[in-house]
């Protein structure tokens, strides 16, 4: 009888997973297959590795400070720049989002709802409007520089810099860091925190030894949800960066606009593999930390 109930529960579990599995197959797996197919074919849809070779071997000349020139791998440099800015933005989102999520999880229910609303309100606005708003704030004659001038301070150059792009990424993607961490922290058993304090831990030790290890699944989800869109973004870099430097999303968008779908797919495939490797390493390290370093 017990085995029948167990088999019945397993069958029900599989039946409940079926719609999600079908959704994932259609909208996740199938697009990835098409990306890989386009990446390894030419315009006549014959198999080729030329698209991959172009990504890894295309070079361009850049001018050094002393007036000399040197050859660099064009797309690799752009990919590394994209990863750098995305990593910086993700780290800032984590440093800002983790305390916010912790404060929300420890607050009263009414306060939690207010804070959640404040975090969600910017997401109700169109992404383009939010980006244009930051252009208004950071441009040379914008609100920020006008305030500095009114205070007798020097104006600062933000638009057209990597700093402006990072600010835009942090603003747009911060909620994706806060919400997963908050969802984990809100489910923590308060008895665990009380037990840690009874055993002599101060507030910092409780945060380091209890809260942070238990919240690592939320941290992993938040990092994933911020890092991936930050790497592939292109509108933020075009507007806040004034098109002065390319990110990998700009290159993919440009190749797509030029109807060069196969090379665009090759770039996207390389970045997907690279991001999967980075996230796998990050998940391994956090899993190692959760298991006490064993």
Tab-separated table of C-alpha atoms in Angstrom:
chain	number	residue	atom	x	y	z
A	1	UNK	CA	0.000	0.000	0.000
A	2	UNK	CA	2.808	2.364	0.911
A	3	UNK	CA	4.604	1.630	-2.372
A	4	UNK	CA	1.414	2.349	-4.311
A	5	UNK	CA	1.037	5.708	-2.590
A	6	UNK	CA	4.677	6.490	-3.323
A	7	UNK	CA	4.291	5.606	-6.988
A	8	UNK	CA	1.092	7.647	-7.156
A	9	UNK	CA	2.784	10.691	-5.644
A	10	UNK	CA	5.703	10.351	-8.081
A	11	UNK	CA	3.291	10.123	-11.020
A	12	UNK	CA	1.478	13.222	-9.813
A	13	UNK	CA	4.794	15.031	-9.413
A	14	UNK	CA	5.796	14.172	-12.998
A	15	UNK	CA	2.381	15.254	-14.276
A	16	UNK	CA	2.747	18.602	-12.500
A	17	UNK	CA	6.197	19.093	-14.058
A	18	UNK	CA	5.021	18.254	-17.575
A	19	UNK	CA	3.729	21.753	-18.524
A	20	UNK	CA	6.925	23.395	-17.250
A	21	UNK	CA	9.089	20.837	-19.089
A	22	UNK	CA	7.178	21.452	-22.315
A	23	UNK	CA	7.486	25.236	-21.857
A	24	UNK	CA	11.232	24.971	-21.207
A	25	UNK	CA	11.730	22.761	-24.254
A	26	UNK	CA	9.839	25.084	-26.606
A	27	UNK	CA	11.067	28.459	-25.373
A	28	UNK	CA	14.540	27.595	-24.040
A	29	UNK	CA	15.950	24.490	-25.672
A	30	UNK	CA	14.599	25.028	-29.199
A	31	UNK	CA	15.965	28.620	-29.520
A	32	UNK	CA	19.374	27.419	-28.307
A	33	UNK	CA	19.381	24.713	-30.960
A	34	UNK	CA	18.599	27.288	-33.648
A	35	UNK	CA	21.361	29.589	-32.378
A	36	UNK	CA	23.869	26.737	-32.583
A	37	UNK	CA	22.575	25.758	-36.045
A	38	UNK	CA	22.988	29.287	-37.408
A	39	UNK	CA	26.394	29.654	-35.759
A	40	UNK	CA	27.817	26.663	-37.624
A	41	UNK	CA	26.262	27.326	-41.045
A	42	UNK	CA	26.822	29.867	-43.801
A	43	UNK	CA	24.273	31.828	-45.842
A	44	UNK	CA	23.504	28.699	-47.867
A	45	UNK	CA	23.122	26.737	-44.610
A	46	UNK	CA	26.179	24.594	-45.272
A	47	UNK	CA	28.242	23.533	-42.282
A	48	UNK	CA	31.170	25.865	-41.552
A	49	UNK	CA	33.397	26.966	-38.695
A	50	UNK	CA	34.191	30.284	-40.374
A	51	UNK	CA	31.885	32.225	-38.059
A	52	UNK	CA	33.692	30.933	-34.983
A	53	UNK	CA	37.069	31.538	-36.578
A	54	UNK	CA	36.070	35.104	-37.381
A	55	UNK	CA	35.185	35.750	-33.747
A	56	UNK	CA	38.487	34.442	-32.386
A	57	UNK	CA	40.843	35.620	-35.115
A	58	UNK	CA	39.532	39.005	-36.338
A	59	UNK	CA	42.030	41.749	-35.463
A	60	UNK	CA	42.187	45.522	-35.633
A	61	UNK	CA	44.868	48.131	-35.055
A	62	UNK	CA	44.737	50.497	-32.089
A	63	UNK	CA	46.905	53.516	-31.362
A	64	UNK	CA	49.184	53.444	-28.313
A	65	UNK	CA	50.015	56.482	-26.181
A	66	UNK	CA	53.452	56.761	-27.797
A	67	UNK	CA	51.966	56.930	-31.304
A	68	UNK	CA	52.698	53.324	-32.255
A	69	UNK	CA	50.029	50.805	-33.219
A	70	UNK	CA	49.326	47.277	-32.116
A	71	UNK	CA	47.017	44.511	-33.255
A	72	UNK	CA	44.286	43.252	-30.931
A	73	UNK	CA	41.631	40.567	-31.288
A	74	UNK	CA	38.615	42.767	-31.949
A	75	UNK	CA	35.729	40.661	-30.702
A	76	UNK	CA	37.628	39.113	-27.802
A	77	UNK	CA	38.488	42.599	-26.515
A	78	UNK	CA	34.832	43.641	-26.809
A	79	UNK	CA	33.693	40.468	-25.027
A	80	UNK	CA	36.159	41.028	-22.185
A	81	UNK	CA	35.031	44.652	-21.845
A	82	UNK	CA	31.417	43.482	-21.656
A	83	UNK	CA	32.282	40.903	-18.992
A	84	UNK	CA	34.225	43.488	-17.015
A	85	UNK	CA	31.402	46.047	-16.924
A	86	UNK	CA	28.822	43.325	-16.244
A	87	UNK	CA	30.925	41.928	-13.376
A	88	UNK	CA	31.371	45.395	-11.844
A	89	UNK	CA	27.644	46.094	-12.139
A	90	UNK	CA	26.770	42.708	-10.635
A	91	UNK	CA	29.133	43.240	-7.703
A	92	UNK	CA	27.687	46.693	-6.991
A	93	UNK	CA	24.153	45.284	-7.218
A	94	UNK	CA	25.129	42.577	-4.721
A	95	UNK	CA	26.714	45.062	-2.304
A	96	UNK	CA	23.643	47.298	-2.480
A	97	UNK	CA	20.981	44.627	-2.815
A	98	UNK	CA	22.050	42.277	-0.033
A	99	UNK	CA	21.601	44.801	2.825
A	100	UNK	CA	18.314	45.980	1.313
A	101	UNK	CA	17.036	42.392	1.112
A	102	UNK	CA	18.156	41.710	4.690
A	103	UNK	CA	16.456	44.837	6.046
A	104	UNK	CA	13.275	43.955	4.148
A	105	UNK	CA	13.235	40.398	5.485
A	106	UNK	CA	13.633	41.579	9.110
A	107	UNK	CA	11.065	44.393	8.841
A	108	UNK	CA	7.387	44.204	9.745
A	109	UNK	CA	4.984	42.948	7.090
A	110	UNK	CA	3.590	46.412	6.336
A	111	UNK	CA	7.101	47.848	5.948
A	112	UNK	CA	8.060	44.936	3.686
A	113	UNK	CA	5.147	45.719	1.371
A	114	UNK	CA	6.111	49.398	1.210
A	115	UNK	CA	9.751	48.594	0.446
A	116	UNK	CA	8.741	46.010	-2.157
A	117	UNK	CA	6.521	48.585	-3.864
A	118	UNK	CA	9.337	51.153	-3.925
A	119	UNK	CA	11.649	48.592	-5.544
A	120	UNK	CA	9.060	47.487	-8.094
A	121	UNK	CA	7.781	50.931	-9.159
A	122	UNK	CA	10.764	51.705	-11.473
A	123	UNK	CA	10.218	48.338	-13.192
A	124	UNK	CA	6.700	49.425	-14.133
A	125	UNK	CA	8.190	52.087	-16.398
A	126	UNK	CA	9.492	51.333	-19.869
A	127	UNK	CA	13.186	50.403	-20.030
A	128	UNK	CA	13.849	53.110	-22.638
A	129	UNK	CA	12.225	55.811	-20.514
A	130	UNK	CA	14.409	54.867	-17.545
A	131	UNK	CA	17.534	55.031	-19.693
A	132	UNK	CA	16.561	58.431	-21.126
A	133	UNK	CA	15.924	59.668	-17.584
A	134	UNK	CA	19.537	58.867	-16.665
A	135	UNK	CA	20.696	60.670	-19.803
A	136	UNK	CA	18.873	63.766	-18.554
A	137	UNK	CA	20.478	63.418	-15.141
A	138	UNK	CA	24.078	62.732	-16.239
A	139	UNK	CA	24.564	64.746	-19.420
A	140	UNK	CA	26.987	67.691	-19.402
A	141	UNK	CA	24.161	70.203	-18.898
A	142	UNK	CA	22.002	67.799	-16.919
A	143	UNK	CA	20.530	67.922	-13.439
A	144	UNK	CA	23.601	66.555	-11.671
A	145	UNK	CA	26.099	68.931	-13.282
A	146	UNK	CA	23.771	71.903	-12.786
A	147	UNK	CA	23.596	71.063	-9.083
A	148	UNK	CA	27.394	70.834	-8.881
A	149	UNK	CA	27.732	74.179	-10.665
A	150	UNK	CA	25.220	75.773	-8.292
A	151	UNK	CA	27.343	74.569	-5.370
A	152	UNK	CA	30.462	76.042	-6.937
A	153	UNK	CA	31.949	72.656	-7.810
A	154	UNK	CA	33.427	71.477	-11.093
A	155	UNK	CA	31.197	69.722	-13.586
A	156	UNK	CA	32.012	66.057	-14.178
A	157	UNK	CA	31.978	64.131	-17.426
A	158	UNK	CA	29.704	61.100	-17.143
A	159	UNK	CA	27.868	60.606	-20.434
A	160	UNK	CA	30.033	58.670	-22.853
A	161	UNK	CA	32.001	56.887	-20.115
A	162	UNK	CA	32.031	53.363	-18.712
A	163	UNK	CA	30.947	54.815	-15.366
A	164	UNK	CA	27.662	56.002	-16.868
A	165	UNK	CA	27.042	52.558	-18.378
A	166	UNK	CA	27.677	50.869	-15.021
A	167	UNK	CA	25.304	53.303	-13.273
A	168	UNK	CA	22.615	52.527	-15.845
A	169	UNK	CA	23.100	48.777	-15.436
A	170	UNK	CA	22.968	48.957	-11.649
A	171	UNK	CA	19.792	51.048	-11.694
A	172	UNK	CA	18.011	48.812	-14.205
A	173	UNK	CA	19.067	45.432	-12.791
A	174	UNK	CA	19.218	46.052	-9.011
A	175	UNK	CA	15.658	44.722	-8.399
A	176	UNK	CA	16.692	41.405	-9.972
A	177	UNK	CA	19.322	41.078	-7.249
A	178	UNK	CA	17.149	42.173	-4.335
A	179	UNK	CA	14.082	40.014	-4.981
A	180	UNK	CA	15.713	36.526	-5.106
A	181	UNK	CA	17.779	37.218	-1.979
A	182	UNK	CA	14.773	38.628	-0.147
A	183	UNK	CA	12.636	35.621	-1.074
A	184	UNK	CA	15.199	33.302	0.581
A	185	UNK	CA	15.795	35.470	3.649
A	186	UNK	CA	12.068	35.935	4.299
A	187	UNK	CA	11.714	32.147	4.674
A	188	UNK	CA	14.526	31.781	7.224
A	189	UNK	CA	13.516	30.362	10.579
A	190	UNK	CA	14.016	33.018	13.267
A	191	UNK	CA	14.791	30.230	15.728
A	192	UNK	CA	18.102	29.627	13.928
A	193	UNK	CA	19.128	33.236	14.489
A	194	UNK	CA	18.037	33.092	18.114
A	195	UNK	CA	19.999	29.882	18.647
A	196	UNK	CA	23.118	31.467	17.171
A	197	UNK	CA	22.810	34.426	19.546
A	198	UNK	CA	22.218	32.098	22.512
A	199	UNK	CA	25.460	30.307	21.598
A	200	UNK	CA	27.403	33.559	21.864
A	201	UNK	CA	27.359	34.988	18.334
A	202	UNK	CA	27.104	38.727	17.961
A	203	UNK	CA	25.115	40.331	15.151
A	204	UNK	CA	28.058	40.248	12.729
A	205	UNK	CA	28.776	36.591	13.464
A	206	UNK	CA	25.114	35.684	12.993
A	207	UNK	CA	25.160	37.413	9.607
A	208	UNK	CA	28.415	35.756	8.561
A	209	UNK	CA	27.866	32.236	9.901
A	210	UNK	CA	24.100	31.785	9.619
A	211	UNK	CA	22.354	34.325	7.395
A	212	UNK	CA	24.875	34.495	4.566
A	213	UNK	CA	25.321	30.704	4.078
A	214	UNK	CA	21.555	30.166	4.136
A	215	UNK	CA	21.005	33.003	1.655
A	216	UNK	CA	23.553	31.753	-0.883
A	217	UNK	CA	20.900	30.170	-3.184
A	218	UNK	CA	19.292	33.615	-3.466
A	219	UNK	CA	22.682	35.200	-4.116
A	220	UNK	CA	23.361	32.721	-6.919
A	221	UNK	CA	19.961	33.435	-8.481
A	222	UNK	CA	20.455	37.193	-8.156
A	223	UNK	CA	23.938	37.127	-9.685
A	224	UNK	CA	22.624	35.043	-12.571
A	225	UNK	CA	19.670	37.363	-13.187
A	226	UNK	CA	21.917	40.449	-13.208
A	227	UNK	CA	25.070	39.181	-14.906
A	228	UNK	CA	23.431	37.669	-17.989
A	229	UNK	CA	21.356	40.707	-19.086
A	230	UNK	CA	24.215	43.049	-18.125
A	231	UNK	CA	26.602	41.224	-20.462
A	232	UNK	CA	24.173	41.233	-23.371
A	233	UNK	CA	22.730	44.742	-22.987
A	234	UNK	CA	23.190	47.166	-25.857
A	235	UNK	CA	20.743	50.063	-25.416
A	236	UNK	CA	22.344	51.258	-22.172
A	237	UNK	CA	25.787	51.399	-23.775
A	238	UNK	CA	24.445	53.164	-26.857
A	239	UNK	CA	22.682	55.921	-24.919
A	240	UNK	CA	24.698	56.363	-21.730
A	241	UNK	CA	27.962	55.440	-23.453
A	242	UNK	CA	27.127	57.673	-26.444
A	243	UNK	CA	28.293	54.892	-28.753
A	244	UNK	CA	31.943	55.631	-27.900
A	245	UNK	CA	32.729	52.005	-27.090
A	246	UNK	CA	31.113	48.750	-28.117
A	247	UNK	CA	29.800	45.988	-25.909
A	248	UNK	CA	29.091	42.515	-27.171
A	249	UNK	CA	25.359	43.256	-27.258
A	250	UNK	CA	26.048	46.179	-29.607
A	251	UNK	CA	28.000	43.885	-31.922
A	252	UNK	CA	25.251	41.260	-32.003
A	253	UNK	CA	22.601	43.919	-32.614
A	254	UNK	CA	24.718	45.444	-35.391
A	255	UNK	CA	25.269	42.099	-37.101
A	256	UNK	CA	21.564	41.345	-36.880
A	257	UNK	CA	20.699	44.750	-38.381
A	258	UNK	CA	23.114	43.994	-41.225
A	259	UNK	CA	21.306	40.662	-41.860
A	260	UNK	CA	24.433	38.745	-40.859
A	261	UNK	CA	22.457	36.328	-38.709
A	262	UNK	CA	25.035	33.523	-38.781
A	263	UNK	CA	27.892	35.548	-37.329
A	264	UNK	CA	25.530	37.136	-34.780
A	265	UNK	CA	24.501	33.628	-33.711
A	266	UNK	CA	28.161	32.591	-33.416
A	267	UNK	CA	28.894	35.527	-31.096
A	268	UNK	CA	25.813	34.750	-29.016
A	269	UNK	CA	26.788	31.081	-28.764
A	270	UNK	CA	30.318	31.885	-27.600
A	271	UNK	CA	28.987	34.253	-24.945
A	272	UNK	CA	26.422	31.704	-23.773
A	273	UNK	CA	29.090	29.042	-23.326
A	274	UNK	CA	31.349	31.513	-21.530
A	275	UNK	CA	28.550	32.651	-19.208
A	276	UNK	CA	27.556	29.059	-18.465
A	277	UNK	CA	31.163	28.312	-17.514
A	278	UNK	CA	31.340	31.368	-15.255
A	279	UNK	CA	28.025	30.549	-13.583
A	280	UNK	CA	29.003	26.890	-13.125
A	281	UNK	CA	32.225	27.975	-11.421
A	282	UNK	CA	30.341	30.449	-9.235
A	283	UNK	CA	27.771	27.809	-8.284
A	284	UNK	CA	30.537	25.345	-7.434
A	285	UNK	CA	32.304	27.874	-5.218
A	286	UNK	CA	29.103	28.851	-3.399
A	287	UNK	CA	28.139	25.193	-3.002
A	288	UNK	CA	31.605	24.537	-1.580
A	289	UNK	CA	31.057	27.417	0.864
A	290	UNK	CA	27.620	26.102	1.901
A	291	UNK	CA	29.132	22.696	2.668
A	292	UNK	CA	31.633	24.276	5.024
A	293	UNK	CA	34.515	24.199	2.578
A	294	UNK	CA	34.606	20.391	2.466
